[in-house]
């Protein structure tokens, strides 16, 4: 790899008419790493991925993949990347093997080399014994595996995965995350987009948090958590919420931020309100919160305390929750 | 090479879909048979279309024989000589009532003698005046009877003129003279100063089946169902776009123009395969496609070229599989109906023919029918092929311009 970064993005902009989808982002992905773009829907992740996959031209700026410009050398970039789209982009009336054969030809494989690589990929994705089955009859998990397998056919140096776990069951999701780690162990650089902070946290060597077309924070998981320091996140569910209560909570020493109605708490029911607080020490702050609530005649129906995580970072930086988007 | 890979993939998908076989082959074959029979296939086209009229000859004279010939030459009536038990007027009348005969003409005994003597002898005619066929038959019978009466009058005057100068040897000689004079008068009537000759090509004479219903039904159903067959091909394109496989293709080494060409080529080949099967079937029915194989191949290729371009456009415009059905069936009905695939444009008004020739189907039908019905040569298809090629270029350009990858 000669120490060359796998991906370099430089002041990348993309406009769709009046919509400024990507607003001058820059980041570098060293070869052999898993790099996650984390952000809510509409943050600009997919647009960025589309530019890196040569599906869209940037309005300005550039991106280099294995040293090749997506604008000037798109064919070289395509040869270096394998793209796993969010959707199951397969031909359902063809068999698994026929799909791999076709996509293999599209990336330039022929003859014996194609047959051999298809056999290898079928083994990797665990579909060797189902290779003649029609994809339409596959389970969701099998389709996902085949969807990933197609991206591996030409042994790309970089795998780009666009939210590959959206809308799938936990078991399939687990399989995909394990596959990503395995591919990375084999030396592939992985650019992974997600709006699940747990995935970014588990997989990534580096994470860039995107919001509204910008990268608002970037670094390792530890780097990012440092942004919120040792803050605890406290999620409360209440039966009512007068304004003056949140004003009073804001005055309590140790409370850094109060966000009303942010992440919907799993236990919240109709008519209940949720409040999220970032606090220095939840043990010290919680009694004061209960005291104020009691004085206001408000009942706290549930409390959740979380250690600092990427969700808290996003909340801290944007005032909004990742999953609210 | 990637273009062909994409084409082969599309064709493989098409083959897997049972609807493809239904629309491409089974339905056109069934409709070819249906319309072929309706238009007189399997010799039905050679059947005499004239109205059958019973003829009971109680006179058996040269005059009644002349009347029979006049009826036969009318072009509208087909006299059927009723003899033996069939010559019973009551029985014949039942046939009229049953619709087996449009009318029955009964020539009474001594009809000829009295006619040549200058008497106006009424014929007995059995018919149903409430039926258009009966009215037509009456008019034609009247015409024939008046023509015979006129010929008899001329013969009688000729005999009188002859007798003014010489005498007949006997009564038989006089009757022979009168019979010959009637025949000559009738013959003179049939040879007017202006004669219209209808010529038919030798190819037509050599192959009477060209006149059969299949000669129109076979190419017309072929053209019509080539459009219907686009449903499957366009659906593949729509599904590919919806599943984002089309977008994924763009992340590989294949280019956008190659993708468009690959899909177009698949549709073109699909239609060519359909045409080959249907032409072979038409040939089995006696439609002489192989008389001019090169010319047929030209018309076939040009028709497939614009139809495939139309299919590409349908695949581009449709957003759902349901829309591909609507977008395929509407042009199929309009192009087939107005373009002469249902009813030959020769049978329509001049205005309709002009409108019809604004559509490529009319030129496809012209091309095929010039070869298999009119028996013309390759030069007769050059204009239709050129016009269809222009349609193909226009439709392809439109489809390529509007092509969406997501």
mmCIF file of C-alpha atoms in Angstrom, chain B residues 87-346:
data_model
loop_
_atom_site.group_PDB
_atom_site.id
_atom_site.type_symbol
_atom_site.label_atom_id
_atom_site.label_comp_id
_atom_site.label_asym_id
_atom_site.label_seq_id
_atom_site.Cartn_x
_atom_site.Cartn_y
_atom_site.Cartn_z
ATOM 1 C CA UNK B 87 -86.325 -29.135 -57.746
ATOM 2 C CA UNK B 88 -89.481 -29.293 -55.646
ATOM 3 C CA UNK B 89 -90.498 -25.602 -55.118
ATOM 4 C CA UNK B 90 -91.754 -26.238 -51.580
ATOM 5 C CA UNK B 91 -88.526 -27.882 -50.595
ATOM 6 C CA UNK B 92 -86.587 -25.059 -52.244
ATOM 7 C CA UNK B 93 -88.639 -22.503 -50.348
ATOM 8 C CA UNK B 94 -87.730 -24.153 -47.067
ATOM 9 C CA UNK B 95 -84.083 -23.687 -48.013
ATOM 10 C CA UNK B 96 -84.715 -19.990 -48.532
ATOM 11 C CA UNK B 97 -86.414 -19.777 -45.158
ATOM 12 C CA UNK B 98 -83.511 -21.599 -43.563
ATOM 13 C CA UNK B 99 -81.071 -19.139 -45.137
ATOM 14 C CA UNK B 100 -79.323 -21.831 -47.178
ATOM 15 C CA UNK B 101 -80.306 -20.023 -50.373
ATOM 16 C CA UNK B 102 -80.755 -16.291 -50.895
ATOM 17 C CA UNK B 103 -83.522 -16.962 -53.427
ATOM 18 C CA UNK B 104 -84.860 -19.547 -55.826
ATOM 19 C CA UNK B 105 -85.597 -18.815 -59.497
ATOM 20 C CA UNK B 106 -88.211 -21.069 -61.115
ATOM 21 C CA UNK B 107 -88.167 -20.980 -64.915
ATOM 22 C CA UNK B 108 -91.607 -22.141 -66.053
ATOM 23 C CA UNK B 109 -92.133 -24.532 -68.972
ATOM 24 C CA UNK B 110 -92.277 -22.903 -72.467
ATOM 25 C CA UNK B 111 -90.546 -19.830 -71.021
ATOM 26 C CA UNK B 112 -88.073 -19.735 -73.915
ATOM 27 C CA UNK B 113 -90.623 -20.147 -76.699
ATOM 28 C CA UNK B 114 -92.898 -17.466 -75.318
ATOM 29 C CA UNK B 115 -90.001 -15.117 -74.685
ATOM 30 C CA UNK B 116 -88.820 -15.439 -78.283
ATOM 31 C CA UNK B 117 -92.369 -14.899 -79.400
ATOM 32 C CA UNK B 118 -92.267 -11.499 -77.821
ATOM 33 C CA UNK B 119 -94.227 -12.225 -74.668
ATOM 34 C CA UNK B 120 -93.067 -10.896 -71.285
ATOM 35 C CA UNK B 121 -93.057 -14.023 -69.153
ATOM 36 C CA UNK B 122 -92.708 -13.446 -65.408
ATOM 37 C CA UNK B 123 -90.251 -15.677 -63.592
ATOM 38 C CA UNK B 124 -91.302 -17.170 -60.278
ATOM 39 C CA UNK B 125 -88.854 -16.084 -57.620
ATOM 40 C CA UNK B 126 -88.898 -17.320 -54.034
ATOM 41 C CA UNK B 127 -87.091 -15.043 -51.589
ATOM 42 C CA UNK B 128 -87.286 -13.405 -48.195
ATOM 43 C CA UNK B 129 -87.625 -9.654 -48.725
ATOM 44 C CA UNK B 130 -86.893 -8.956 -45.097
ATOM 45 C CA UNK B 131 -83.309 -10.152 -45.675
ATOM 46 C CA UNK B 132 -80.720 -7.926 -47.409
ATOM 47 C CA UNK B 133 -79.511 -11.008 -49.278
ATOM 48 C CA UNK B 134 -83.033 -11.556 -50.620
ATOM 49 C CA UNK B 135 -83.309 -7.966 -51.833
ATOM 50 C CA UNK B 136 -79.925 -8.143 -53.495
ATOM 51 C CA UNK B 137 -80.827 -11.421 -55.159
ATOM 52 C CA UNK B 138 -84.114 -9.996 -56.456
ATOM 53 C CA UNK B 139 -82.335 -7.013 -57.998
ATOM 54 C CA UNK B 140 -79.751 -9.198 -59.695
ATOM 55 C CA UNK B 141 -82.344 -11.684 -60.949
ATOM 56 C CA UNK B 142 -84.410 -8.829 -62.392
ATOM 57 C CA UNK B 143 -81.352 -7.470 -64.154
ATOM 58 C CA UNK B 144 -80.507 -10.869 -65.652
ATOM 59 C CA UNK B 145 -84.113 -11.468 -66.712
ATOM 60 C CA UNK B 146 -84.371 -8.026 -68.362
ATOM 61 C CA UNK B 147 -81.060 -8.558 -70.108
ATOM 62 C CA UNK B 148 -82.294 -11.914 -71.455
ATOM 63 C CA UNK B 149 -85.566 -10.316 -72.527
ATOM 64 C CA UNK B 150 -83.613 -7.617 -74.345
ATOM 65 C CA UNK B 151 -81.430 -10.215 -76.047
ATOM 66 C CA UNK B 152 -84.561 -12.195 -77.046
ATOM 67 C CA UNK B 153 -86.117 -9.049 -78.530
ATOM 68 C CA UNK B 154 -82.975 -8.369 -80.542
ATOM 69 C CA UNK B 155 -82.940 -12.000 -81.727
ATOM 70 C CA UNK B 156 -86.587 -11.823 -82.713
ATOM 71 C CA UNK B 157 -86.065 -8.615 -84.712
ATOM 72 C CA UNK B 158 -83.020 -10.171 -86.366
ATOM 73 C CA UNK B 159 -85.117 -13.197 -87.357
ATOM 74 C CA UNK B 160 -87.789 -10.924 -88.760
ATOM 75 C CA UNK B 161 -85.185 -9.040 -90.794
ATOM 76 C CA UNK B 162 -83.822 -12.320 -92.093
ATOM 77 C CA UNK B 163 -87.288 -13.555 -92.981
ATOM 78 C CA UNK B 164 -87.875 -10.369 -94.928
ATOM 79 C CA UNK B 165 -85.200 -11.519 -97.366
ATOM 80 C CA UNK B 166 -85.193 -15.304 -97.065
ATOM 81 C CA UNK B 167 -87.068 -18.110 -95.434
ATOM 82 C CA UNK B 168 -85.926 -20.542 -92.776
ATOM 83 C CA UNK B 169 -85.796 -24.107 -93.958
ATOM 84 C CA UNK B 170 -87.968 -25.239 -91.064
ATOM 85 C CA UNK B 171 -88.958 -24.435 -87.489
ATOM 86 C CA UNK B 172 -85.813 -26.018 -86.085
ATOM 87 C CA UNK B 173 -83.618 -23.795 -88.226
ATOM 88 C CA UNK B 174 -85.557 -20.765 -87.017
ATOM 89 C CA UNK B 175 -85.143 -21.800 -83.358
ATOM 90 C CA UNK B 176 -81.405 -22.345 -83.884
ATOM 91 C CA UNK B 177 -81.154 -18.920 -85.490
ATOM 92 C CA UNK B 178 -82.965 -17.323 -82.579
ATOM 93 C CA UNK B 179 -80.833 -19.184 -79.984
ATOM 94 C CA UNK B 180 -77.622 -18.064 -81.695
ATOM 95 C CA UNK B 181 -78.893 -14.504 -81.953
ATOM 96 C CA UNK B 182 -79.726 -14.445 -78.233
ATOM 97 C CA UNK B 183 -76.251 -15.724 -77.374
ATOM 98 C CA UNK B 184 -74.622 -13.117 -79.633
ATOM 99 C CA UNK B 185 -76.697 -10.339 -78.166
ATOM 100 C CA UNK B 186 -75.735 -11.396 -74.665
ATOM 101 C CA UNK B 187 -72.111 -11.725 -75.702
ATOM 102 C CA UNK B 188 -72.182 -8.267 -77.295
ATOM 103 C CA UNK B 189 -73.550 -6.918 -74.065
ATOM 104 C CA UNK B 190 -70.623 -8.407 -72.216
ATOM 105 C CA UNK B 191 -68.048 -6.825 -74.503
ATOM 106 C CA UNK B 192 -68.463 -3.107 -74.021
ATOM 107 C CA UNK B 193 -66.232 -0.675 -75.937
ATOM 108 C CA UNK B 194 -64.244 0.054 -72.757
ATOM 109 C CA UNK B 195 -62.760 -2.970 -71.092
ATOM 110 C CA UNK B 196 -61.114 -3.041 -67.645
ATOM 111 C CA UNK B 197 -58.533 -5.737 -67.231
ATOM 112 C CA UNK B 198 -57.431 -6.959 -63.817
ATOM 113 C CA UNK B 199 -53.982 -8.518 -63.828
ATOM 114 C CA UNK B 200 -52.454 -10.524 -61.082
ATOM 115 C CA UNK B 201 -48.806 -11.364 -60.608
ATOM 116 C CA UNK B 202 -47.610 -14.810 -61.538
ATOM 117 C CA UNK B 203 -46.634 -15.325 -57.943
ATOM 118 C CA UNK B 204 -50.270 -14.897 -56.986
ATOM 119 C CA UNK B 205 -51.379 -17.359 -59.617
ATOM 120 C CA UNK B 206 -48.774 -19.805 -58.469
ATOM 121 C CA UNK B 207 -49.866 -19.652 -54.865
ATOM 122 C CA UNK B 208 -53.573 -19.250 -54.359
ATOM 123 C CA UNK B 209 -53.195 -19.398 -50.570
ATOM 124 C CA UNK B 210 -51.894 -15.815 -50.771
ATOM 125 C CA UNK B 211 -55.490 -14.831 -51.002
ATOM 126 C CA UNK B 212 -56.267 -16.677 -47.796
ATOM 127 C CA UNK B 213 -56.995 -15.067 -44.440
ATOM 128 C CA UNK B 214 -53.626 -16.136 -43.017
ATOM 129 C CA UNK B 215 -51.772 -13.864 -45.419
ATOM 130 C CA UNK B 216 -53.081 -10.898 -43.469
ATOM 131 C CA UNK B 217 -53.551 -12.512 -40.064
ATOM 132 C CA UNK B 218 -50.014 -13.868 -39.815
ATOM 133 C CA UNK B 219 -48.056 -10.617 -40.288
ATOM 134 C CA UNK B 220 -50.675 -8.564 -38.446
ATOM 135 C CA UNK B 221 -50.597 -10.727 -35.324
ATOM 136 C CA UNK B 222 -46.822 -10.832 -35.540
ATOM 137 C CA UNK B 223 -46.614 -7.046 -35.536
ATOM 138 C CA UNK B 224 -49.276 -6.660 -32.855
ATOM 139 C CA UNK B 225 -47.801 -9.177 -30.445
ATOM 140 C CA UNK B 226 -44.271 -7.929 -30.887
ATOM 141 C CA UNK B 227 -45.536 -4.868 -29.014
ATOM 142 C CA UNK B 228 -47.348 -6.989 -26.428
ATOM 143 C CA UNK B 229 -44.147 -8.930 -25.905
ATOM 144 C CA UNK B 230 -42.482 -5.751 -24.707
ATOM 145 C CA UNK B 231 -44.261 -6.091 -21.365
ATOM 146 C CA UNK B 232 -41.749 -8.654 -20.126
ATOM 147 C CA UNK B 233 -38.690 -6.872 -21.459
ATOM 148 C CA UNK B 234 -39.751 -3.495 -20.110
ATOM 149 C CA UNK B 235 -40.580 -5.080 -16.753
ATOM 150 C CA UNK B 236 -37.005 -6.330 -16.472
ATOM 151 C CA UNK B 237 -35.763 -2.785 -16.913
ATOM 152 C CA UNK B 238 -38.220 -1.405 -14.354
ATOM 153 C CA UNK B 239 -37.362 -4.140 -11.818
ATOM 154 C CA UNK B 240 -33.671 -3.519 -12.349
ATOM 155 C CA UNK B 241 -34.176 0.160 -11.636
ATOM 156 C CA UNK B 242 -36.380 -0.464 -8.595
ATOM 157 C CA UNK B 243 -33.988 -2.965 -7.025
ATOM 158 C CA UNK B 244 -31.153 -0.484 -7.609
ATOM 159 C CA UNK B 245 -29.289 -3.134 -9.626
ATOM 160 C CA UNK B 246 -29.225 -0.636 -12.499
ATOM 161 C CA UNK B 247 -27.547 1.909 -10.248
ATOM 162 C CA UNK B 248 -25.145 -0.746 -9.003
ATOM 163 C CA UNK B 249 -24.169 -1.494 -12.602
ATOM 164 C CA UNK B 250 -22.785 2.023 -12.767
ATOM 165 C CA UNK B 251 -20.296 1.158 -10.033
ATOM 166 C CA UNK B 252 -18.807 -1.485 -12.350
ATOM 167 C CA UNK B 253 -16.809 -1.087 -15.531
ATOM 168 C CA UNK B 254 -19.842 -0.977 -17.854
ATOM 169 C CA UNK B 255 -20.705 2.501 -19.141
ATOM 170 C CA UNK B 256 -24.106 4.154 -19.397
ATOM 171 C CA UNK B 257 -24.326 3.886 -23.217
ATOM 172 C CA UNK B 258 -23.343 0.223 -22.976
ATOM 173 C CA UNK B 259 -26.129 -0.424 -20.474
ATOM 174 C CA UNK B 260 -28.701 1.219 -22.744
ATOM 175 C CA UNK B 261 -27.429 -0.676 -25.781
ATOM 176 C CA UNK B 262 -27.360 -3.971 -23.903
ATOM 177 C CA UNK B 263 -30.999 -3.650 -22.903
ATOM 178 C CA UNK B 264 -31.996 -2.513 -26.397
ATOM 179 C CA UNK B 265 -30.195 -5.419 -28.000
ATOM 180 C CA UNK B 266 -31.983 -7.875 -25.695
ATOM 181 C CA UNK B 267 -35.356 -6.490 -26.774
ATOM 182 C CA UNK B 268 -34.337 -6.511 -30.437
ATOM 183 C CA UNK B 269 -33.175 -10.127 -30.305
ATOM 184 C CA UNK B 270 -36.267 -11.164 -28.366
ATOM 185 C CA UNK B 271 -38.493 -9.768 -31.126
ATOM 186 C CA UNK B 272 -36.347 -11.301 -33.872
ATOM 187 C CA UNK B 273 -36.653 -14.713 -32.202
ATOM 188 C CA UNK B 274 -40.411 -14.155 -31.919
ATOM 189 C CA UNK B 275 -40.622 -13.235 -35.613
ATOM 190 C CA UNK B 276 -38.613 -16.269 -36.695
ATOM 191 C CA UNK B 277 -40.971 -18.577 -34.786
ATOM 192 C CA UNK B 278 -44.096 -16.849 -36.087
ATOM 193 C CA UNK B 279 -42.795 -16.666 -39.651
ATOM 194 C CA UNK B 280 -42.046 -20.391 -39.549
ATOM 195 C CA UNK B 281 -45.583 -20.938 -38.285
ATOM 196 C CA UNK B 282 -46.987 -18.682 -41.012
ATOM 197 C CA UNK B 283 -45.001 -20.577 -43.602
ATOM 198 C CA UNK B 284 -46.554 -23.803 -42.338
ATOM 199 C CA UNK B 285 -49.961 -22.217 -42.891
ATOM 200 C CA UNK B 286 -48.952 -21.464 -46.464
ATOM 201 C CA UNK B 287 -48.048 -17.785 -46.128
ATOM 202 C CA UNK B 288 -45.150 -17.487 -48.580
ATOM 203 C CA UNK B 289 -42.575 -15.676 -46.416
ATOM 204 C CA UNK B 290 -39.717 -17.711 -47.853
ATOM 205 C CA UNK B 291 -40.461 -16.625 -51.414
ATOM 206 C CA UNK B 292 -38.446 -13.463 -50.694
ATOM 207 C CA UNK B 293 -36.313 -14.381 -47.658
ATOM 208 C CA UNK B 294 -33.984 -11.396 -47.845
ATOM 209 C CA UNK B 295 -36.833 -8.923 -48.197
ATOM 210 C CA UNK B 296 -38.715 -10.576 -45.320
ATOM 211 C CA UNK B 297 -35.559 -10.387 -43.192
ATOM 212 C CA UNK B 298 -35.259 -6.672 -43.950
ATOM 213 C CA UNK B 299 -38.856 -5.955 -42.951
ATOM 214 C CA UNK B 300 -38.455 -8.158 -39.893
ATOM 215 C CA UNK B 301 -35.296 -6.354 -38.764
ATOM 216 C CA UNK B 302 -36.738 -2.893 -39.325
ATOM 217 C CA UNK B 303 -39.935 -3.808 -37.463
ATOM 218 C CA UNK B 304 -37.925 -5.289 -34.582
ATOM 219 C CA UNK B 305 -35.725 -2.175 -34.525
ATOM 220 C CA UNK B 306 -38.544 0.282 -33.865
ATOM 221 C CA UNK B 307 -40.473 -2.103 -31.633
ATOM 222 C CA UNK B 308 -37.413 -2.656 -29.435
ATOM 223 C CA UNK B 309 -36.844 1.087 -29.252
ATOM 224 C CA UNK B 310 -40.473 1.471 -28.192
ATOM 225 C CA UNK B 311 -39.890 -1.204 -25.534
ATOM 226 C CA UNK B 312 -36.873 0.659 -24.237
ATOM 227 C CA UNK B 313 -38.937 3.835 -24.029
ATOM 228 C CA UNK B 314 -41.695 1.991 -22.152
ATOM 229 C CA UNK B 315 -39.107 0.641 -19.716
ATOM 230 C CA UNK B 316 -37.772 4.149 -19.234
ATOM 231 C CA UNK B 317 -41.145 5.808 -18.689
ATOM 232 C CA UNK B 318 -42.794 3.159 -16.513
ATOM 233 C CA UNK B 319 -42.178 3.379 -12.804
ATOM 234 C CA UNK B 320 -43.860 0.133 -11.812
ATOM 235 C CA UNK B 321 -44.451 -3.286 -13.314
ATOM 236 C CA UNK B 322 -48.160 -2.443 -13.608
ATOM 237 C CA UNK B 323 -47.324 0.635 -15.640
ATOM 238 C CA UNK B 324 -45.307 -1.426 -18.124
ATOM 239 C CA UNK B 325 -48.468 -3.417 -18.874
ATOM 240 C CA UNK B 326 -50.510 -0.263 -19.436
ATOM 241 C CA UNK B 327 -47.751 1.457 -21.402
ATOM 242 C CA UNK B 328 -47.381 -1.613 -23.623
ATOM 243 C CA UNK B 329 -51.036 -2.424 -24.206
ATOM 244 C CA UNK B 330 -52.139 1.123 -25.074
ATOM 245 C CA UNK B 331 -49.638 1.534 -27.944
ATOM 246 C CA UNK B 332 -50.330 -2.049 -28.986
ATOM 247 C CA UNK B 333 -54.038 -1.322 -29.446
ATOM 248 C CA UNK B 334 -53.534 2.096 -31.043
ATOM 249 C CA UNK B 335 -50.693 1.093 -33.341
ATOM 250 C CA UNK B 336 -52.366 -2.165 -34.343
ATOM 251 C CA UNK B 337 -55.857 -0.744 -34.807
ATOM 252 C CA UNK B 338 -54.929 2.407 -36.670
ATOM 253 C CA UNK B 339 -51.900 0.904 -38.399
ATOM 254 C CA UNK B 340 -53.877 -1.732 -40.261
ATOM 255 C CA UNK B 341 -53.014 -4.825 -38.255
ATOM 256 C CA UNK B 342 -56.642 -5.561 -37.496
ATOM 257 C CA UNK B 343 -58.319 -4.465 -40.719
ATOM 258 C CA UNK B 344 -56.239 -4.005 -43.879
ATOM 259 C CA UNK B 345 -55.893 -0.298 -44.595
ATOM 260 C CA UNK B 346 -56.993 -0.918 -48.221
#
